[in-house]
Amino acid sequence: MAGFTQRLPPPRTALLRSITDPRSTEVLDRGLVLWFPAPRSFSGEDSVEFHIHGGPAVVTAVLQALGSVPGLRPAEAGEFTRRAFQAGKLGLTEVEGLGDLIHAETEAQRRQALRQMSGELGRLYQDWSDRLKRCLAHVEAFIDFSEDELIEDGVLNRVDVSVSDLQAEIERHLKDERRGERLRSGVQVVIAGATNAGKSSLLNKLCQRPAAIVSPIAGTTRDVVETALDLGGFPVLLSDTAGLRDSSDLVEREGVRRARERVEQADLTLVVVDSAHLPSEVDRAAAFLREHLRSVLPDTDRCLLVLNKADLLPEKQRQKLDTELRGVSGLPAVRLISCQTNEGLKAFLTVLHSSVKTLCGDPLFGAPTLTQARHRAHLQRCAAALAQYQRYRDTDLALAAEGVRLAVTSLGRITGRVGAEEILDIIFKDFCIGK
Amino acid sequence: MLRKKLPFLHSLLSPVSRHVGHLTGHQYDVIVVGGGHAGTEAAAAAARVGAETLLITQKIHTIGALSCNPSLGGVGKGQLVKEVDALDGLCGRAGDWAGIHFSILNRRKGPAVWGPRAQLDRQRYRDFIQSELLSTPRLTMVEGSVEELLVTEPNPEEPGHHRVTGIRLANGSHAISARSVVLTTGTFLSGSLFVGQTTSPGGRIGDAPSSAGLSHTLRERLGLRTGRLRTGTPPRIVKDSVDLSLAKLHLPDSHPTPFSFLNTHTHCKPEEQLPCYLTFTTPGVERVVRESLQLNCHIQQDTKGPRYCPSIESRVLRFPGRSHQVWLEPEGVTSDLLYPQGLSMTMPPDIQLRLIREIPPMRRAEIHTPGYGVQYDFVCPTQLSPALQVKSTQGLFLAGQINGTTGYEEAAAQGLWAGANAARSALSMPTVTLSRTESYIGVLIDDLVSRGVTEPYRMFTSRAEFRTSLRPDNADLRLTPKGFEEVGCVSSVRYQESLRVRNSLQDALTALQALFLSTSSWKKKLPSVPISETKSTLLTGLDLLQYNDVTFEMLASAFPESLSSFMEFAQRLKIEAVYKPHCDLNKKEIERIQREENMSLPQDIDYFSLPVSLSDEVREILDRVRPSTLGAATRLEGITPAAVVNLLNYVRVTEKKKETHRNQRQQEAQRDEELCANSASLPQ
């Protein structure tokens, strides 16, 4: 952070500063920084205040950067107030109702956590927590009992495997930052293709209103038309782009450039093709589409092929195409639709929904909250603690176990407290301890 | 320090025990009831603190007897022995004197969880304890059975609150008065012995049962909640009848490590140590257990026994079809017996014989004394303060199995702490507490008084949150200065020694940190160490010592001028260096807990009428457990953060009120004095 690496700003003075991430040195925001040396601060301890822009992305980025500073952790419910109280900073009148405040805070948090916990994410964390507790119990059993009891050496090897699995899973979970971002700002879905393929019609169908001008004239859409929509609970930012063709028109050329730029940045591209342009021999269609895709976008990983104007094809060819193009190598999912008759639209929407869902990953609905940033911090701590296990595994099992303990405590702050008795219960269930 | 000569104990002891009558009417500061591990430590600690102390036991010659296993220490338990020693207790030095097989358990698992342990010679252990107590000033021992605990009628202003005034002995009606009484009755409180289908009153085979009067006073007069627990002991085997060639030889450490910080070597020479033997149960053992179940009263009852020290019956019933370990341990240098660790059993003696003969080395073995089970009363320890004083009875302290624990070391630790506090209370000094952040003893006591027990409580290292800071190697640094300065239970000789050690360690760490070299210079000095050269940073000697392959000896030979004088502490310095970063991390959390523990909750709070916002559930928990500090309250299950803040608020308000009240009184007193002075100086 600005104040950390350089000189501390003068106490109790608001200064405009760039807030940078200490890891990447990336500038996250420009905001006010206030420094309150102890004891003249709210909690009586050294404090720093960051006044930053309220956008969720900025807040999350700053919280994440703070979480990467060693020794820094998110405050527990009501911790600031409690510390202030302990330091004698709050008078008795101010303290009245403090308990209620904290109660409300924890209640809200509990409800919030519960909401998140009941989904897939909750099950994931609970599963990690259970596995970690078991690891800890087995390491503790090995420490406390293996000299007198029959606890095979294999126990530790199994813990090794579990710990590295967990570490990898948690790190993978943490790394997938784009998912969270997609959830915050919406999945970027771009409609692209040749002129007059029906891109704007598709946009209007998807957002169920005439957001883009539709005309039979090729090149009607010249700029990017954006619209936000909710696709089965997932935020989607849908963009219609200018049809891709070489043009001498300066405005249209700029439109095409922007279209290509959008396609580059897209999370998902819907490549729209006019079915009437398909070769009449169905078996040549795949090769034609492959060729066509290459001209629209660099890689075919994240796109869907939409064959519009299906109503213009004879029924027989339509059916043949449908079976022929299913699961062809080198081609993404292909759907025949008609914006005119709504044919195939429902099936297409299902495919689109599942693609968006995959891109967003976990069903973390709603706006980003502090709780999420807190989760992230605890998970980071958890992963780091597991690294400590690996580091000391062969030289000092007490320090290695400390790593697993820290990991359990960190995760416990998300899923609930873990006590020594619970660990002992697992030990006595899993091993015959007795001399 | 161990070269003292043991006196002829019986000639010295008999006069003491004959003259009970002289004690009548005598006022003692502290009376300790019981002569086991808790009682002996309690009596010795009370006397060290400065109290005139009387130890009452049924038989003087069983003082310091090892009723069960002939061993001391182990993982978790060894930590307790080191801490008792750091507070100048007896068991560490007794172990060094009586040990005949020393080993550090968990040697390869990191110094924080090393478990110093020794097999003991029963006779030598008892001799040491008795001789130590005989030479302790202010300590008298007497044979007798306590019939009744004498307490005052409850103060009408504080219903249910009593004060201890002494005890009454069974033979005759001798009342002996004392300001504090420490009860360490072990398994004798309403104890019953179980062998097969027979049950008889008693706490240990061969000893008379304790009188029913004591349990009556505790339950009926003082209204204390009690529970019942069980334990057991294996049969003792005639050594000559065992074919040890069929068991696996287990050798002790070649260099025995003493328990005590004052000892540099053990009484037993390394080469004189005795081995142990390991063998295993067979399917025949399980068959015998199953066939004899209906002849086994003890095992049929559902009284809670320990999960970690179960009888062979519970082991084969809980984990059938397995082969279980049995350790054959020597009982002493001259003893003809073996102790089969792992074969605690309560079936009829003839079936016990059948069972042990199912184990190959014991095919033709003979039993000297059969195993048996004991069931006994314990007092729910949540009724105690962290000083181990009964909250409702001023001057009454409890330690050992009476608090629901099991094990010599757990008993010794509580005994020492209860004895020291009983003395302090009798001498009108405030009682003292040990935090779970500074010692295993603190963990033990905090677990007991704030959580209570549901099965016999035993120490494990996993119970200590700050295990990496509470190591066996640094128990003296953690506790000896406190023991001298705040408790008064440590001799000045030990205190001076601990200061010397502390200062030397500090000097050595400073010297290590003063060695400030670049990685390339270190590489030149220590060519065998794989120092990564990618980072061209400066490293201190302390950093280097954290490397796996670097020992203090290596650094000392590279820098003899600054380090060679600290060779005595080579191992301790290595451990300090490796653990320092982790202990530094622990420090913050420790400080937070200590702050909360410094806020005491008044013991007389009526939680049901407290004018703060607490749920009924929380009130009920607080009323039942009555945590003595805010810290203890936060650790209770079911206590919410909001409840903690409300309690904190209450404590602050009452403290403030008290302070104002005190100030007012002081001012009034001052005014009165001034008035008196003024009137005195007035012209007549």
XYZ file of C-alpha atoms in Angstrom, chain B residues 295-613:
319
model
C -18.498 -63.145 35.004
C -17.232 -59.578 34.711
C -19.209 -57.013 36.724
C -16.932 -54.055 36.090
C -17.136 -54.282 32.318
C -20.908 -54.658 32.308
C -21.487 -51.390 34.093
C -21.769 -48.266 32.081
C -19.679 -46.033 34.334
C -17.382 -43.935 32.146
C -13.875 -45.242 31.722
C -11.117 -43.598 29.733
C -11.147 -44.094 25.978
C -7.374 -44.000 25.773
C -6.456 -46.366 28.579
C -9.152 -49.009 28.280
C -9.120 -52.471 29.744
C -8.228 -55.356 27.470
C -11.940 -56.231 27.567
C -12.965 -52.896 26.041
C -10.138 -53.019 23.543
C -11.080 -56.355 22.025
C -14.802 -55.544 22.161
C -14.379 -52.181 20.447
C -11.825 -53.293 17.871
C -12.395 -57.030 17.382
C -10.224 -59.248 15.243
C -7.096 -57.221 15.843
C -3.820 -57.924 17.513
C -3.204 -55.443 20.340
C 0.151 -54.392 21.772
C 1.235 -55.483 25.239
C 4.323 -53.993 26.852
C 6.124 -56.040 29.478
C 7.772 -53.541 31.812
C 10.190 -54.072 34.703
C 8.890 -53.076 38.132
C 12.322 -52.325 39.558
C 15.947 -53.378 39.735
C 15.380 -56.033 42.362
C 11.714 -56.734 41.621
C 10.663 -60.224 40.516
C 7.600 -58.858 38.745
C 6.638 -57.598 35.315
C 3.905 -55.070 34.584
C 1.922 -55.971 31.432
C 0.959 -52.523 30.118
C -2.222 -52.873 28.055
C -3.696 -55.823 29.954
C -5.781 -54.035 32.569
C -8.598 -56.516 33.351
C -11.324 -57.257 35.856
C -12.424 -60.842 35.197
C -12.101 -63.519 37.906
C -8.433 -64.379 38.714
C -8.538 -67.902 37.217
C -9.754 -66.473 33.928
C -7.099 -63.749 34.076
C -4.549 -66.542 34.182
C -6.194 -68.261 31.196
C -6.133 -64.975 29.296
C -2.481 -64.086 29.790
C -1.461 -67.642 28.880
C -2.962 -67.038 25.422
C -0.045 -64.663 24.776
C 3.058 -66.563 23.577
C 5.733 -65.289 26.028
C 3.326 -65.918 28.907
C 2.252 -69.489 27.991
C 3.438 -70.704 31.382
C 3.241 -67.402 33.254
C 2.107 -67.059 36.858
C 0.132 -64.141 38.249
C 1.463 -62.549 41.424
C -1.467 -60.149 41.987
C -4.597 -60.220 39.852
C -5.811 -57.160 38.006
C -8.874 -55.319 39.250
C -11.154 -52.429 38.484
C -11.998 -49.424 40.630
C -15.033 -47.191 40.541
C -14.911 -43.961 42.483
C -16.569 -40.611 42.986
C -15.217 -37.427 41.547
C -16.322 -33.864 42.146
C -17.428 -32.127 38.948
C -14.477 -29.786 38.498
C -16.497 -26.912 37.055
C -17.265 -26.164 40.721
C -13.622 -25.167 41.220
C -11.807 -21.912 40.628
C -8.613 -21.863 38.534
C -6.756 -22.001 41.866
C -8.436 -25.440 42.300
C -10.404 -24.079 45.238
C -14.030 -25.128 45.640
C -15.871 -21.944 44.678
C -18.479 -22.269 47.396
C -16.090 -23.230 50.183
C -13.306 -20.890 51.196
C -10.130 -22.844 51.925
C -11.127 -26.171 50.364
C -8.888 -27.300 47.507
C -9.127 -30.471 45.404
C -6.475 -32.161 43.264
C -5.972 -35.360 41.304
C -8.501 -38.066 40.493
C -11.077 -36.400 42.735
C -11.279 -33.803 39.930
C -11.898 -36.433 37.272
C -8.374 -36.765 35.898
C -6.273 -39.863 35.405
C -2.508 -40.273 35.531
C 0.331 -39.549 37.931
C 1.507 -36.470 36.064
C -1.932 -34.858 35.892
C -2.314 -35.505 39.626
C 1.128 -34.133 40.495
C 0.517 -30.965 38.475
C -2.804 -30.244 40.165
C -1.403 -31.184 43.575
C 1.402 -28.677 43.269
C -0.914 -25.898 42.153
C -3.612 -26.671 44.741
C -1.004 -26.955 47.531
C 0.661 -23.662 46.629
C -2.701 -21.901 46.518
C -3.934 -23.533 49.734
C -0.821 -22.158 51.423
C -1.259 -18.716 49.919
C -4.891 -18.621 50.938
C -4.017 -19.748 54.490
C -1.306 -17.093 54.717
C -3.749 -14.405 53.478
C -2.058 -13.984 50.135
C -4.123 -13.827 46.949
C -4.421 -17.074 45.016
C -2.605 -17.353 41.711
C -3.570 -18.813 38.336
C -1.690 -20.274 35.395
C -2.898 -19.464 31.914
C -3.329 -22.028 29.189
C -1.128 -19.775 27.103
C 1.881 -20.314 29.382
C 1.735 -23.942 30.475
C 0.227 -27.392 30.115
C -0.745 -27.120 33.779
C -2.788 -24.084 32.765
C -4.385 -26.029 29.910
C -5.183 -28.901 32.281
C -6.764 -26.681 34.938
C -8.635 -24.492 32.450
C -10.067 -27.547 30.680
C -11.184 -28.972 34.030
C -12.742 -25.888 35.565
C -14.293 -24.437 32.442
C -15.379 -27.538 30.520
C -15.627 -30.244 33.151
C -15.083 -33.926 32.396
C -17.166 -36.718 30.957
C -14.447 -39.362 31.134
C -11.166 -39.539 33.049
C -9.150 -36.583 31.708
C -5.665 -37.196 30.399
C -3.207 -34.725 28.935
C -2.394 -34.845 25.221
C -0.208 -32.364 23.405
C -3.116 -31.746 21.039
C -5.024 -30.089 23.887
C -2.524 -27.228 24.018
C -3.283 -24.557 21.400
C 0.177 -23.053 21.806
C 2.042 -26.315 21.725
C 4.960 -24.868 19.784
C 5.548 -22.321 22.551
C 4.893 -24.679 25.489
C 7.792 -27.008 24.944
C 9.411 -29.394 27.406
C 12.773 -27.707 26.845
C 11.609 -24.250 27.954
C 9.400 -25.088 30.938
C 11.968 -23.489 33.254
C 11.946 -20.214 31.319
C 8.161 -20.173 31.338
C 7.525 -21.090 34.943
C 10.474 -20.908 37.307
C 10.662 -17.090 37.561
C 6.899 -16.885 38.052
C 7.065 -19.683 40.606
C 9.608 -17.733 42.624
C 8.415 -14.189 42.134
C 4.626 -14.599 42.153
C 3.868 -17.961 43.763
C 6.667 -18.483 46.244
C 6.912 -22.227 45.617
C 10.402 -22.150 44.073
C 13.646 -22.183 46.043
C 16.098 -19.397 45.465
C 18.739 -21.900 44.305
C 16.515 -23.003 41.445
C 15.489 -19.433 40.728
C 19.101 -18.278 40.438
C 19.868 -21.181 38.138
C 16.903 -20.348 35.907
C 18.067 -16.733 35.676
C 21.542 -17.860 34.710
C 20.058 -20.063 31.977
C 17.733 -17.329 30.753
C 20.497 -14.743 30.559
C 22.896 -17.121 28.844
C 20.276 -18.046 26.246
C 19.528 -14.406 25.628
C 23.225 -13.583 25.278
C 23.689 -16.474 22.893
C 20.748 -15.385 20.726
C 22.132 -11.843 20.650
C 25.540 -13.183 19.651
C 23.933 -15.249 16.896
C 22.040 -12.261 15.574
C 25.211 -10.200 15.637
C 26.804 -12.593 13.117
C 25.631 -10.781 10.020
C 27.179 -12.224 6.855
C 26.439 -12.415 3.168
C 25.389 -15.740 1.727
C 28.757 -16.163 0.015
C 30.631 -15.588 3.268
C 28.404 -18.145 5.001
C 29.113 -20.590 2.203
C 32.815 -20.166 2.804
C 32.413 -20.633 6.551
C 30.067 -23.632 6.269
C 30.824 -25.302 2.924
C 28.714 -28.375 3.676
C 25.474 -26.420 4.114
C 23.282 -25.991 1.022
C 22.750 -22.216 1.233
C 20.892 -20.942 -1.772
C 22.993 -18.361 -3.579
C 20.236 -17.029 -5.759
C 19.368 -14.471 -3.144
C 22.370 -12.335 -2.287
C 21.026 -11.225 1.059
C 22.606 -10.947 4.456
C 21.877 -13.739 6.902
C 22.362 -13.825 10.654
C 23.651 -16.761 12.635
C 20.110 -17.182 13.922
C 18.821 -17.522 10.345
C 21.465 -20.129 9.659
C 20.592 -22.094 12.764
C 17.072 -22.484 11.353
C 18.485 -24.592 8.511
C 17.904 -28.314 8.929
C 21.520 -29.298 8.557
C 23.023 -26.570 10.719
C 23.763 -27.283 14.367
C 24.896 -24.844 17.008
C 28.098 -26.855 17.280
C 28.892 -26.096 13.615
C 28.381 -22.385 14.145
C 30.385 -22.448 17.361
C 33.353 -24.071 15.651
C 33.156 -21.489 12.871
C 32.931 -18.598 15.365
C 34.556 -19.918 18.538
C 35.314 -16.482 19.974
C 31.684 -15.392 20.153
C 29.821 -18.683 20.547
C 31.920 -21.368 22.220
C 30.994 -20.224 25.712
C 27.371 -21.250 25.051
C 28.065 -24.886 24.124
C 26.205 -26.043 27.243
C 22.985 -24.799 25.594
C 23.638 -26.095 22.073
C 20.439 -28.140 21.847
C 18.220 -25.530 23.479
C 19.542 -22.831 21.140
C 18.870 -24.945 18.080
C 15.292 -25.507 19.246
C 14.822 -21.810 20.093
C 16.043 -20.794 16.648
C 13.755 -23.173 14.753
C 10.677 -22.290 16.802
C 11.227 -18.567 17.158
C 9.268 -17.434 14.068
C 6.310 -19.609 15.062
C 6.360 -18.476 18.671
C 6.457 -14.855 17.515
C 3.316 -15.532 15.478
C 1.651 -17.091 18.516
C 2.473 -14.105 20.652
C -0.316 -11.817 19.433
C -2.997 -14.407 19.934
C -1.553 -15.213 23.358
C -1.679 -11.562 24.351
C -5.314 -11.297 23.290
C -6.271 -14.324 25.358
C -4.315 -13.055 28.334
C -6.092 -9.702 28.179
C -9.403 -11.470 28.334
C -8.209 -13.708 31.114
C -7.211 -10.726 33.159
C -10.829 -9.633 33.287
C -12.307 -11.654 36.089
C -15.996 -12.319 36.451
C -17.198 -12.039 40.042
C -18.033 -15.463 41.445
C -21.242 -14.270 43.074
C -22.941 -12.942 39.919
C -26.571 -13.945 39.706
C -26.635 -14.593 35.987
C -30.407 -14.901 35.931
C -31.029 -11.398 37.225
C -28.064 -9.691 35.554
C -29.400 -6.512 33.968
C -27.725 -7.113 30.614
C -29.055 -8.534 27.411
